[in-house]
PDB file of C-alpha atoms in Angstrom:
ATOM      1  CA  MET A 237     -14.971  12.439 -18.302  1.00  0.00           C
ATOM      2  CA  LYS A 238     -15.410  15.438 -16.039  1.00  0.00           C
ATOM      3  CA  ILE A 239     -12.807  15.881 -13.298  1.00  0.00           C
ATOM      4  CA  ARG A 240     -13.395  17.990 -10.224  1.00  0.00           C
ATOM      5  CA  ALA A 241     -10.656  19.750  -8.324  1.00  0.00           C
ATOM      6  CA  VAL A 242      -9.772  18.554  -4.840  1.00  0.00           C
ATOM      7  CA  LYS A 243     -11.134  20.622  -1.990  1.00  0.00           C
ATOM      8  CA  ILE A 244      -8.303  21.373   0.383  1.00  0.00           C
ATOM      9  CA  ILE A 245      -9.749  22.047   3.802  1.00  0.00           C
ATOM     10  CA  ASP A 246      -6.663  23.297   5.653  1.00  0.00           C
ATOM     11  CA  GLY A 247      -5.117  25.250   2.766  1.00  0.00           C
ATOM     12  CA  ALA A 248      -1.893  23.224   2.770  1.00  0.00           C
ATOM     13  CA  ALA A 249      -0.378  22.087  -0.484  1.00  0.00           C
ATOM     14  CA  PRO A 250      -0.621  18.328  -1.000  1.00  0.00           C
ATOM     15  CA  ILE A 251       2.573  16.316  -0.941  1.00  0.00           C
ATOM     16  CA  ILE A 252       3.187  13.440  -3.325  1.00  0.00           C
ATOM     17  CA  SER A 253       5.973  11.080  -2.385  1.00  0.00           C
ATOM     18  CA  CYS A 254       7.217   7.866  -3.936  1.00  0.00           C
ATOM     19  CA  GLN A 255       9.115   4.966  -2.469  1.00  0.00           C
ATOM     20  CA  SER A 256      10.594   2.152  -4.493  1.00  0.00           C
ATOM     21  CA  GLU A 257      12.292  -1.162  -3.718  1.00  0.00           C
ATOM     22  CA  ILE A 258       9.365  -2.511  -1.708  1.00  0.00           C
ATOM     23  CA  SER A 259       8.163  -6.098  -1.337  1.00  0.00           C
ATOM     24  CA  GLN A 260       4.591  -7.027  -0.524  1.00  0.00           C
ATOM     25  CA  ILE A 261       4.305 -10.020   1.810  1.00  0.00           C
ATOM     26  CA  LYS A 262       1.160 -12.035   2.422  1.00  0.00           C
ATOM     27  CA  LEU A 263       0.889 -14.544   5.286  1.00  0.00           C
ATOM     28  CA  VAL A 264      -2.091 -16.839   4.726  1.00  0.00           C
ATOM     29  CA  SER A 265      -3.587 -19.166   7.332  1.00  0.00           C
ATOM     30  CA  LYS A 266      -5.775 -22.197   6.612  1.00  0.00           C
ATOM     31  CA  ARG A 267      -8.049 -21.146   9.472  1.00  0.00           C
ATOM     32  CA  PRO A 268      -9.156 -17.878  11.095  1.00  0.00           C
ATOM     33  CA  LEU A 269      -6.390 -16.095  13.000  1.00  0.00           C
ATOM     34  CA  ASN A 270      -7.096 -15.206  16.619  1.00  0.00           C
ATOM     35  CA  GLY A 271      -5.850 -12.113  18.406  1.00  0.00           C
ATOM     36  CA  GLU A 272      -3.010 -13.947  20.129  1.00  0.00           C
ATOM     37  CA  GLU A 273      -1.686 -15.316  16.830  1.00  0.00           C
ATOM     38  CA  ILE A 274      -1.838 -11.894  15.199  1.00  0.00           C
ATOM     39  CA  ARG A 275      -0.028 -10.356  18.179  1.00  0.00           C
ATOM     40  CA  ASP A 276       2.654 -13.072  18.010  1.00  0.00           C
ATOM     41  CA  ILE A 277       3.203 -12.496  14.281  1.00  0.00           C
ATOM     42  CA  PHE A 278       3.756  -8.778  14.814  1.00  0.00           C
ATOM     43  CA  ARG A 279       5.931  -9.418  17.868  1.00  0.00           C
ATOM     44  CA  MET A 280       8.183 -11.741  15.843  1.00  0.00           C
ATOM     45  CA  ILE A 281       8.513  -9.113  13.125  1.00  0.00           C
ATOM     46  CA  SER A 282       9.138  -6.356  15.664  1.00  0.00           C
ATOM     47  CA  ASP A 283      11.792  -8.404  17.466  1.00  0.00           C
ATOM     48  CA  LYS A 284      13.731  -8.546  14.174  1.00  0.00           C
ATOM     49  CA  GLN A 285      13.294  -4.758  13.759  1.00  0.00           C
ATOM     50  CA  ILE A 286      11.609  -5.179  10.396  1.00  0.00           C
ATOM     51  CA  THR A 287       9.847  -2.054   9.146  1.00  0.00           C
ATOM     52  CA  LEU A 288       6.265  -2.586   7.961  1.00  0.00           C
ATOM     53  CA  GLN A 289       4.011  -0.435   5.798  1.00  0.00           C
ATOM     54  CA  LEU A 290       0.527  -0.798   4.306  1.00  0.00           C
ATOM     55  CA  ILE A 291      -0.596  -3.346   6.891  1.00  0.00           C
ATOM     56  CA  THR A 292      -3.920  -5.103   6.363  1.00  0.00           C
ATOM     57  CA  VAL A 293      -5.236  -7.781   8.712  1.00  0.00           C
ATOM     58  CA  HIS A 294      -7.982 -10.101   7.480  1.00  0.00           C
ATOM     59  CA  ILE A 295      -9.517 -13.070   9.237  1.00  0.00           C
ATOM     60  CA  THR A 296      -7.215 -15.577   7.487  1.00  0.00           C
ATOM     61  CA  GLN A 297      -4.344 -13.422   6.238  1.00  0.00           C
ATOM     62  CA  ILE A 298      -2.032 -10.550   7.006  1.00  0.00           C
ATOM     63  CA  VAL A 299      -0.672  -8.438   4.151  1.00  0.00           C
ATOM     64  CA  PHE A 300       2.057  -5.839   4.522  1.00  0.00           C
ATOM     65  CA  SER A 301       4.909  -4.191   2.674  1.00  0.00           C
ATOM     66  CA  VAL A 302       8.568  -4.148   3.653  1.00  0.00           C
ATOM     67  CA  PRO A 303      11.706  -2.700   2.105  1.00  0.00           C
ATOM     68  CA  CYS A 304      13.051  -5.264  -0.401  1.00  0.00           C
ATOM     69  CA  LEU A 305      16.192  -5.668   1.687  1.00  0.00           C
ATOM     70  CA  MET A 306      14.058  -6.986   4.581  1.00  0.00           C
ATOM     71  CA  ALA A 307      11.880  -9.377   2.557  1.00  0.00           C
ATOM     72  CA  GLY A 308      14.324 -12.257   2.947  1.00  0.00           C
ATOM     73  CA  ALA A 309      14.308 -11.861   6.723  1.00  0.00           C
ATOM     74  CA  VAL A 310      10.498 -12.052   6.756  1.00  0.00           C
ATOM     75  CA  MET A 311      10.515 -15.114   4.515  1.00  0.00           C
ATOM     76  CA  ASP A 312      13.065 -16.810   6.791  1.00  0.00           C
ATOM     77  CA  LEU A 313      11.110 -15.849   9.896  1.00  0.00           C
ATOM     78  CA  PHE A 314       7.985 -17.651   8.710  1.00  0.00           C
ATOM     79  CA  SER A 315       9.501 -20.394   6.519  1.00  0.00           C
ATOM     80  CA  GLN A 316       8.897 -23.083   9.161  1.00  0.00           C
ATOM     81  CA  SER A 317       5.489 -21.758  10.224  1.00  0.00           C
ATOM     82  CA  GLU A 318       2.048 -23.052   9.344  1.00  0.00           C
ATOM     83  CA  TYR A 319       1.420 -19.966   7.194  1.00  0.00           C
ATOM     84  CA  ARG A 320       1.676 -19.930   3.425  1.00  0.00           C
ATOM     85  CA  ILE A 321       3.915 -17.034   2.421  1.00  0.00           C
ATOM     86  CA  ASN A 322       3.516 -15.120  -0.837  1.00  0.00           C
ATOM     87  CA  ALA A 323       5.849 -12.311  -1.847  1.00  0.00           C
ATOM     88  CA  ILE A 324       5.748  -9.806  -4.668  1.00  0.00           C
ATOM     89  CA  ASN A 325       9.099  -8.081  -5.061  1.00  0.00           C
ATOM     90  CA  ASP A 326      10.048  -4.959  -7.006  1.00  0.00           C
ATOM     91  CA  CYS A 327       7.082  -2.836  -5.940  1.00  0.00           C
ATOM     92  CA  ALA A 328       6.743   0.906  -5.442  1.00  0.00           C
ATOM     93  CA  GLU A 329       4.397   3.056  -3.384  1.00  0.00           C
ATOM     94  CA  VAL A 330       2.927   6.436  -4.268  1.00  0.00           C
ATOM     95  CA  ASN A 331       1.499   8.537  -1.433  1.00  0.00           C
ATOM     96  CA  ILE A 332      -0.474  11.751  -1.414  1.00  0.00           C
ATOM     97  CA  SER A 333      -0.649  13.321   2.024  1.00  0.00           C
ATOM     98  CA  GLY A 334      -0.661  16.529   3.974  1.00  0.00           C
ATOM     99  CA  VAL A 335      -4.195  17.670   3.286  1.00  0.00           C
ATOM    100  CA  GLN A 336      -7.701  16.800   4.292  1.00  0.00           C
ATOM    101  CA  VAL A 337      -9.357  15.683   1.114  1.00  0.00           C
ATOM    102  CA  SER A 338     -13.137  15.830   0.997  1.00  0.00           C
ATOM    103  CA  ASP A 339     -13.390  13.864  -2.247  1.00  0.00           C
ATOM    104  CA  VAL A 340     -11.431  10.710  -1.370  1.00  0.00           C
ATOM    105  CA  PRO A 341     -13.979   8.337  -3.011  1.00  0.00           C
ATOM    106  CA  GLN A 342     -13.934  10.282  -6.288  1.00  0.00           C
ATOM    107  CA  ILE A 343     -10.141  10.606  -6.287  1.00  0.00           C
ATOM    108  CA  THR A 344      -9.730   6.923  -5.475  1.00  0.00           C
ATOM    109  CA  GLY A 345     -12.173   5.991  -8.228  1.00  0.00           C
ATOM    110  CA  LYS A 346     -10.280   8.119 -10.730  1.00  0.00           C
ATOM    111  CA  ILE A 347      -6.953   6.568  -9.726  1.00  0.00           C
ATOM    112  CA  ILE A 348      -8.380   3.046 -10.061  1.00  0.00           C
ATOM    113  CA  GLU A 349     -10.040   3.827 -13.390  1.00  0.00           C
ATOM    114  CA  THR A 350      -6.931   5.382 -14.901  1.00  0.00           C
ATOM    115  CA  LEU A 351      -4.524   2.713 -13.671  1.00  0.00           C
ATOM    116  CA  SER A 352      -6.888   0.013 -14.968  1.00  0.00           C
ATOM    117  CA  SER A 353      -7.039   1.678 -18.378  1.00  0.00           C
ATOM    118  CA  LEU A 354      -3.223   1.580 -18.446  1.00  0.00           C
ATOM    119  CA  ASN A 355      -3.217  -2.113 -17.392  1.00  0.00           C
ATOM    120  CA  VAL A 356      -1.426  -1.204 -14.157  1.00  0.00           C
ATOM    121  CA  ALA A 357      -2.288  -3.686 -11.414  1.00  0.00           C
ATOM    122  CA  ILE A 358      -3.029  -2.140  -8.032  1.00  0.00           C
ATOM    123  CA  LEU A 359      -1.382  -4.406  -5.480  1.00  0.00           C
ATOM    124  CA  HIS A 360      -2.678  -2.442  -2.496  1.00  0.00           C
ATOM    125  CA  LEU A 361      -4.624   0.778  -2.069  1.00  0.00           C
ATOM    126  CA  THR A 362      -5.221   2.490   1.249  1.00  0.00           C
ATOM    127  CA  THR A 363      -7.055   5.733   1.924  1.00  0.00           C
ATOM    128  CA  SER A 364      -7.823   7.915   4.885  1.00  0.00           C
ATOM    129  CA  GLN A 365      -9.319  11.355   5.263  1.00  0.00           C
ATOM    130  CA  SER A 366      -5.902  12.864   4.636  1.00  0.00           C
ATOM    131  CA  SER A 367      -4.021  10.418   2.409  1.00  0.00           C
ATOM    132  CA  VAL A 368      -4.097   7.929  -0.434  1.00  0.00           C
ATOM    133  CA  SER A 369      -1.405   5.248  -0.840  1.00  0.00           C
ATOM    134  CA  VAL A 370      -1.093   2.989  -3.868  1.00  0.00           C
ATOM    135  CA  LEU A 371       1.270   0.022  -4.218  1.00  0.00           C
ATOM    136  CA  VAL A 372       2.151  -1.018  -7.777  1.00  0.00           C
ATOM    137  CA  GLU A 373       4.897  -2.925  -9.546  1.00  0.00           C
ATOM    138  CA  GLN A 374       8.084  -0.865  -9.712  1.00  0.00           C
ATOM    139  CA  ALA A 375       7.910  -0.719 -13.518  1.00  0.00           C
ATOM    140  CA  HIS A 376       4.585   1.128 -13.254  1.00  0.00           C
ATOM    141  CA  LEU A 377       5.721   3.800 -10.784  1.00  0.00           C
ATOM    142  CA  PRO A 378       5.804   6.666 -13.338  1.00  0.00           C
ATOM    143  CA  ALA A 379       2.258   5.892 -14.555  1.00  0.00           C
ATOM    144  CA  ALA A 380       0.935   5.604 -10.999  1.00  0.00           C
ATOM    145  CA  ARG A 381       2.563   8.863  -9.924  1.00  0.00           C
ATOM    146  CA  ASN A 382       1.269  10.721 -12.987  1.00  0.00           C
ATOM    147  CA  THR A 383      -2.215   9.283 -12.442  1.00  0.00           C
ATOM    148  CA  ILE A 384      -2.323  10.529  -8.881  1.00  0.00           C
ATOM    149  CA  HIS A 385      -1.024  13.906 -10.028  1.00  0.00           C
ATOM    150  CA  ALA A 386      -3.785  14.102 -12.640  1.00  0.00           C
ATOM    151  CA  ALA A 387      -6.462  12.986 -10.188  1.00  0.00           C
ATOM    152  CA  LEU A 388      -5.456  15.788  -7.834  1.00  0.00           C
ATOM    153  CA  HIS A 389      -4.958  18.443 -10.532  1.00  0.00           C
ATOM    154  CA  LEU A 390      -1.342  19.022  -9.546  1.00  0.00           C
ATOM    155  CA  PHE A 391       0.191  19.337 -13.013  1.00  0.00           C
TER     156      PHE A 391
END
């Protein structure tokens, strides 16, 4: 497979960072969530000073990551609610940031392809014009980091 180098628009060197000891939490509703409910969920979390990352809001669910030490507090917060709560503990996040990448779709495709070939499940993947974040099981952190390195030609 042919790999193209990343075009760095601003000339800055990309930064790869890793964070471990993360839990992914999913709150699932049996019906569509309205704006007031979503606001209330985030207000409850904020009132407990729980740090969130990789937030995704869907019509019937909210998915986010928290430090493992805060996962229990989130579970307790919503244990009596109408939402079904799913948690995946022992996760890690790999981020590439600090540049404007013009080839995000190709880089993302390469990351997905390589992690799939290594049987590494992608729990969450988020991109923007200047970053790519991948959440994987903690045990797969080295493979995910190396894959992102390879996709960006940073060896």
